Coordinates of C-alpha atoms and ligand atoms in Angstrom, one line a residue:
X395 CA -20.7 17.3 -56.3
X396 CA -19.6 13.9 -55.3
X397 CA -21.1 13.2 -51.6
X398 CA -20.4 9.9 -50.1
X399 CA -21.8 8.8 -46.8
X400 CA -18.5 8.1 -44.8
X401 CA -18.2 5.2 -41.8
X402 CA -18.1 7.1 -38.4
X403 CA -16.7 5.9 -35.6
X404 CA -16.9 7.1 -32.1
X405 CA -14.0 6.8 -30.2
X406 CA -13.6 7.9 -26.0
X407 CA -11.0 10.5 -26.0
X408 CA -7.8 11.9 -28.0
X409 CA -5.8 8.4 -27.3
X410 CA -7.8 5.9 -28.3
X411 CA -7.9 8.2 -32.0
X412 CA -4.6 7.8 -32.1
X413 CA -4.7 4.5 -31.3
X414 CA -8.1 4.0 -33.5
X415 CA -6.0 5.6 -36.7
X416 CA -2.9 3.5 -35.4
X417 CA -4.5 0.5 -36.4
X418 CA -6.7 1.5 -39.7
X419 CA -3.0 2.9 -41.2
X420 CA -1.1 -0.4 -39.7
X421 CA -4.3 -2.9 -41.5
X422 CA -4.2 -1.0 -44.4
X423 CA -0.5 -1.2 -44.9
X424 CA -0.1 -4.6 -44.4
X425 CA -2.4 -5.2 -46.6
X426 CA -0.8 -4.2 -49.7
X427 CA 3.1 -5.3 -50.8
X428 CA 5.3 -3.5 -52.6
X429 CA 5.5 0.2 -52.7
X430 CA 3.1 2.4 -50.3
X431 CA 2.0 6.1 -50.0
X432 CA 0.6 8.0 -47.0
X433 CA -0.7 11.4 -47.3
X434 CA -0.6 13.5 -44.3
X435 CA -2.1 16.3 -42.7
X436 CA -1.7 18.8 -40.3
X437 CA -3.3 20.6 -37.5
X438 CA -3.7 19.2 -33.6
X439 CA -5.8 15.6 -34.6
X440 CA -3.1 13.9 -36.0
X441 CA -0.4 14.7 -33.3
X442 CA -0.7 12.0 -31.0
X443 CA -1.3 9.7 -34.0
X444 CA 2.2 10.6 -35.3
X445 CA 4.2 10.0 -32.0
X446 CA 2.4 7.1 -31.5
X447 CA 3.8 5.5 -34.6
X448 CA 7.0 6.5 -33.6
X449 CA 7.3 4.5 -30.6
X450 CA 7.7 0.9 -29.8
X451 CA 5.2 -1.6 -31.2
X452 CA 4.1 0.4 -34.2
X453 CA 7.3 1.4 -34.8
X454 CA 8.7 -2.0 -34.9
X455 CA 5.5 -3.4 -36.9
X456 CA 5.8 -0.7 -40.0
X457 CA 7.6 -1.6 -42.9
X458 CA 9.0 1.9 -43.4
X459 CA 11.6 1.5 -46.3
X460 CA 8.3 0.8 -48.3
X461 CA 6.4 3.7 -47.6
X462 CA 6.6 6.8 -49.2
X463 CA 5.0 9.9 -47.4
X464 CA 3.1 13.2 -48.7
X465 CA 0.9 16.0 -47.6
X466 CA -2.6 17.0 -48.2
X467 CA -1.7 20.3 -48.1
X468 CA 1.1 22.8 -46.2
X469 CA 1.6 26.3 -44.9
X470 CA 3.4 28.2 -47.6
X471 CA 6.4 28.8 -44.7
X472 CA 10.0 27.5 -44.4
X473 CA 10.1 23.7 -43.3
X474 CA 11.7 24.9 -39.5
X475 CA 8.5 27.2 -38.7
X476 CA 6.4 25.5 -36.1
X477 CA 3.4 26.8 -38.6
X478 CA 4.5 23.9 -41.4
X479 CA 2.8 20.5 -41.6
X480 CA 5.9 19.0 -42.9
X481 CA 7.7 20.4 -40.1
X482 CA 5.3 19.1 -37.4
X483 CA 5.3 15.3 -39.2
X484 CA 8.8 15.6 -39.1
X485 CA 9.7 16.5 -35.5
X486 CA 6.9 13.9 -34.4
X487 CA 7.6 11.0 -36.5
X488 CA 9.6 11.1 -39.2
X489 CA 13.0 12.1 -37.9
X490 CA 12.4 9.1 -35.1
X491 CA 12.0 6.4 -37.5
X492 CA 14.3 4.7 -40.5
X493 CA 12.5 6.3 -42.9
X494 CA 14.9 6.6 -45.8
X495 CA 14.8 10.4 -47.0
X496 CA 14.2 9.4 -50.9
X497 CA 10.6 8.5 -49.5
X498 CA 10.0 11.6 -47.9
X499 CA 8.1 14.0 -50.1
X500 CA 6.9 17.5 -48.8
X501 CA 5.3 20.1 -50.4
X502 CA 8.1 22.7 -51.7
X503 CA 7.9 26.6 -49.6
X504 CA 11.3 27.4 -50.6
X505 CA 10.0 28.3 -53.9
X506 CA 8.9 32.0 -55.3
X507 CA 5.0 31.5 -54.6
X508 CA 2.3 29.0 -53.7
X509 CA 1.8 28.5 -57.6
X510 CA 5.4 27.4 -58.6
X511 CA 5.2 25.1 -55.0
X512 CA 1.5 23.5 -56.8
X513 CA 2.9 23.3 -59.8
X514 CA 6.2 21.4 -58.7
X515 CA 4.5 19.2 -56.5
X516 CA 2.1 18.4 -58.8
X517 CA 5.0 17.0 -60.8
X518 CA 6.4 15.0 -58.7
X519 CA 2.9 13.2 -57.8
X520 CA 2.7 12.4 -61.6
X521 CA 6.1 11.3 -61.4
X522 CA 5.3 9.3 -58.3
X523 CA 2.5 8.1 -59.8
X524 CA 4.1 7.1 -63.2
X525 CA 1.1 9.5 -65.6
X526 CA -0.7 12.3 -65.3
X527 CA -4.3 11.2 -65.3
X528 CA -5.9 9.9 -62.3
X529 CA -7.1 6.2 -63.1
X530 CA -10.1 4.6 -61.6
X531 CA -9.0 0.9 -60.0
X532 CA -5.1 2.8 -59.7
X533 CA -5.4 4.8 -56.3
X534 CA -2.5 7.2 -55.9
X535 CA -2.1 7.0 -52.0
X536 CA -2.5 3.7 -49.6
X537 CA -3.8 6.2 -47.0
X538 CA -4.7 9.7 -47.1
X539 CA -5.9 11.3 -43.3
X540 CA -7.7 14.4 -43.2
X541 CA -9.0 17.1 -40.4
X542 CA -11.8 19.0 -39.9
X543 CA -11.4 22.6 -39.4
X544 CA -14.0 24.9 -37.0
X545 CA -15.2 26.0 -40.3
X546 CA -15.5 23.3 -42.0
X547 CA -12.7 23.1 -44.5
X548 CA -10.5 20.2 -44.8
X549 CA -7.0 20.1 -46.2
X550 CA -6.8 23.7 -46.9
X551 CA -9.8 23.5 -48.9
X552 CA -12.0 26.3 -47.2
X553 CA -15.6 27.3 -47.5
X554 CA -16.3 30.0 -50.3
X555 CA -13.1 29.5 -52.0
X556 CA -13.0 28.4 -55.9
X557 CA -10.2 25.7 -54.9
X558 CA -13.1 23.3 -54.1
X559 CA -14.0 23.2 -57.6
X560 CA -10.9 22.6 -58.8
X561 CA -10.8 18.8 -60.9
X562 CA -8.0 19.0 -63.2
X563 CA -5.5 19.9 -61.4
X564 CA -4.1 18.0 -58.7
X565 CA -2.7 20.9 -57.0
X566 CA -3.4 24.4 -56.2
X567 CA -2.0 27.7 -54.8
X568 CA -4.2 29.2 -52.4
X569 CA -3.0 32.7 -51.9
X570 CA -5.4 33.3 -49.2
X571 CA -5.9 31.3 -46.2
X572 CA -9.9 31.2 -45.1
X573 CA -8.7 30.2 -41.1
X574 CA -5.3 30.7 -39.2
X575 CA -2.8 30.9 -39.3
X576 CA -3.4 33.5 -42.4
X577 CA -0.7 32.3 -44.4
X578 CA -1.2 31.1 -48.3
X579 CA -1.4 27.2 -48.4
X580 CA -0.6 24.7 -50.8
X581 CA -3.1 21.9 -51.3
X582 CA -4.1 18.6 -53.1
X583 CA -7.5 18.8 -54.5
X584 CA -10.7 16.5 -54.0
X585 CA -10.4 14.5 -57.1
X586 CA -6.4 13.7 -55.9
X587 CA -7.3 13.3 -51.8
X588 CA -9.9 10.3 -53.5
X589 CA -7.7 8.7 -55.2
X590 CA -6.8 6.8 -52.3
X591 CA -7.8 3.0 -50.7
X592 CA -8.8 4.9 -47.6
X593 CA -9.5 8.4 -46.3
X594 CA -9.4 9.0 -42.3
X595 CA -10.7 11.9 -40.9
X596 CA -9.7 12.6 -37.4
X597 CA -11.7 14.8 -35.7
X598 CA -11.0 15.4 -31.2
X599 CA -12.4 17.5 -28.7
X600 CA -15.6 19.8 -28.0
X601 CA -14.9 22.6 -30.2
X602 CA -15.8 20.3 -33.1
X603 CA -19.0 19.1 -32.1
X604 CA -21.3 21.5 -33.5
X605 CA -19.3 21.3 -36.8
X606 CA -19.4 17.5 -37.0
X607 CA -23.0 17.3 -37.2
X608 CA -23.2 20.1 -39.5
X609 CA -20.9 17.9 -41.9
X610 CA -22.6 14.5 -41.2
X611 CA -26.1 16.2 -41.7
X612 CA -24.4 16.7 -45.0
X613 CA -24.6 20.5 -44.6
X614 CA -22.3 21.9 -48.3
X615 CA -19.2 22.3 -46.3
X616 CA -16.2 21.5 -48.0
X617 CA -15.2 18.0 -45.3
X618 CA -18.7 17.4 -46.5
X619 CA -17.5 17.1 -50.1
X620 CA -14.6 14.7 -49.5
X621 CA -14.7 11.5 -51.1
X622 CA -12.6 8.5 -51.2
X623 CA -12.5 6.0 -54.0
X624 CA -12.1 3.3 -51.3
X625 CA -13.3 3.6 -47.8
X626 CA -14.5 6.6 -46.1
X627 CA -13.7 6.4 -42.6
X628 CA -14.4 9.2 -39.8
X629 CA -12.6 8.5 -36.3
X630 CA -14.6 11.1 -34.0
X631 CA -14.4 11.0 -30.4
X632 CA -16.8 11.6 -27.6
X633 CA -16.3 15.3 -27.6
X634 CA -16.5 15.7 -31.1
X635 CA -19.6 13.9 -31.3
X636 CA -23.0 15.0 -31.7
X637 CA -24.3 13.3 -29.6
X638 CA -23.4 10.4 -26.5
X639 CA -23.6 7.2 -29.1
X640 CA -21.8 3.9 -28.7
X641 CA -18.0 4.2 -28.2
X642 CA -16.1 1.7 -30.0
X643 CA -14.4 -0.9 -28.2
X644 CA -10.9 -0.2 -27.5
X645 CA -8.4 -1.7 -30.3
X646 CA -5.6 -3.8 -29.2
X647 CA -2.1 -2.3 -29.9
X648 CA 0.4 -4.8 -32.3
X649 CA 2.1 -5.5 -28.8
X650 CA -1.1 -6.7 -27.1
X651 CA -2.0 -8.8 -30.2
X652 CA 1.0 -10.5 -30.3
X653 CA 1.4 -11.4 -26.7
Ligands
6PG324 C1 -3.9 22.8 -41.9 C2 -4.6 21.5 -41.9 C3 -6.1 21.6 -41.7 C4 -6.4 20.9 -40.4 C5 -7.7 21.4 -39.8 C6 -7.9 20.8 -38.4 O1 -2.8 23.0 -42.5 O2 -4.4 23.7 -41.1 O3 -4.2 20.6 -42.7 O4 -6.9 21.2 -42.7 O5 -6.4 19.5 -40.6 O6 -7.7 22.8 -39.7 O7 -7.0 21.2 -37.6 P1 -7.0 20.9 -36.0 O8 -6.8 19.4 -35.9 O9 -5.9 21.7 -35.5 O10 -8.3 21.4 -35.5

């Protein structure tokens, strides 16, 4: 099982994660030319993250015809039902930005069942990808951000189920959900999430604490068993925490940096 010790960093409170995640995503970015990829993910973490993008400074500083946006994993529902991931990115960021349509890629629900979605999707991140073999030095994604679920399961990767084994495929069908809503998911697998130049976990508020230490104490919970073949980077704040430890200065927006 591939364990890698991730960077944690402890932010004060829901906004500055946003803002925290704001900046890794915007760094990262920039940092490559050329054709991007962003994974996404659902849940509450990344909420704030997304409408933050979609307003003035990041907004105006991402490059958005470049970019070309995924999930980690959906809710095997229609794209309108408040319960999909793709819906949620959507509504928050996506419809409020130019980003061309060609370079928005969810995870298919209209299909006959989670393994038909899998497989199709699958198939289109080979095509993305240009082969169907994961190459070490070739990430797939730019960015791939993650959550942490009460349980422990990341992506829809839960705790017991034989998906975390998975490392041929790059998708899966997962007929039963281990946590709510109790709908069959989609989801990439480990060995796909890693192939990325960084992995952001975004982890708020108190109902996570006990959780995040189990995970950073490197308890065999499936966030545990994430692994990026760049960074590793967990944004955690205060509540989340395990404990009261440094809180990381506050990062300057593109606005502030440029004035
Ligand atoms: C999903 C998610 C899932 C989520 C965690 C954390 O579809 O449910 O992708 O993995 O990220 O459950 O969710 P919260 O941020 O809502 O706690």
């Amino acid at each position: 099982m591939p364990q890698q010790h991730p960077h944690v960093i402890v932010v004060a409170d829901s906004g500055a994660l946003a803002r925290a995640a704001a900046e890794r995503m915007l760094a990262r970015l920039h940092r490559s030319n050329g054709r991007l990829a962003v994974c996404l993910t659902g849940g509450s973490a990344p909420q704030r993250l997304y409408e933050l993008l979609a307003a003035g400074p990041y907004r105006n500083a991402i490059s958005w015809e470049h970019i070309y946006w995924f999930w980690g994993d959906d809710r095997f529902v229609p794209h309108n039902d408040p319960r999909s991931n793709f819906g949620m990115a959507r509504r928050l960021l996506l419809d409020r930005v130019p980003a061309p349509s060609g370079n928005i890629c969810p995870i298919p629900t209209g299909v006959e069942n989670v393994e038909e979605a899998a497989r199709l999707y699958e198939a289109e991140l080979h095509r993305f990808y240009g082969a169907a073999q994961l190459l070490p030095g070739r990430p797939l994604f730019d960015v791939v951000l993650m959550g942490l679920g009460p349980d422990g399961h990341t992506a829809s990767l839960f705790p017991g189920h034989a998906e975390l084994d998975e490392k041929a495929r790059w998708v899966v069908g997962v007929p039963q959900a281990g946590h709510e809503p109790f709908v069959p998911r989609v989801t990439l697998t480990f060995p796909t999430l890693a192939s990325t130049r960084e992995m952001l976990f975004l982890v708020s508020g108190p109902s996570k604490r006990e959780i995040v230490s189990q995970v950073l104490a490197g308890a065999d919970l499936p966030a545990a068993r994430a692994y990026s073949e760049g960074e590793l980077l967990w944004l955690v704040d205060r509540e989340a925490a395990p404990e009261h430890g440094d809180v990381a200065p506050a990062t300057p927006s593109p606005a502030s940096r440029e004035g």
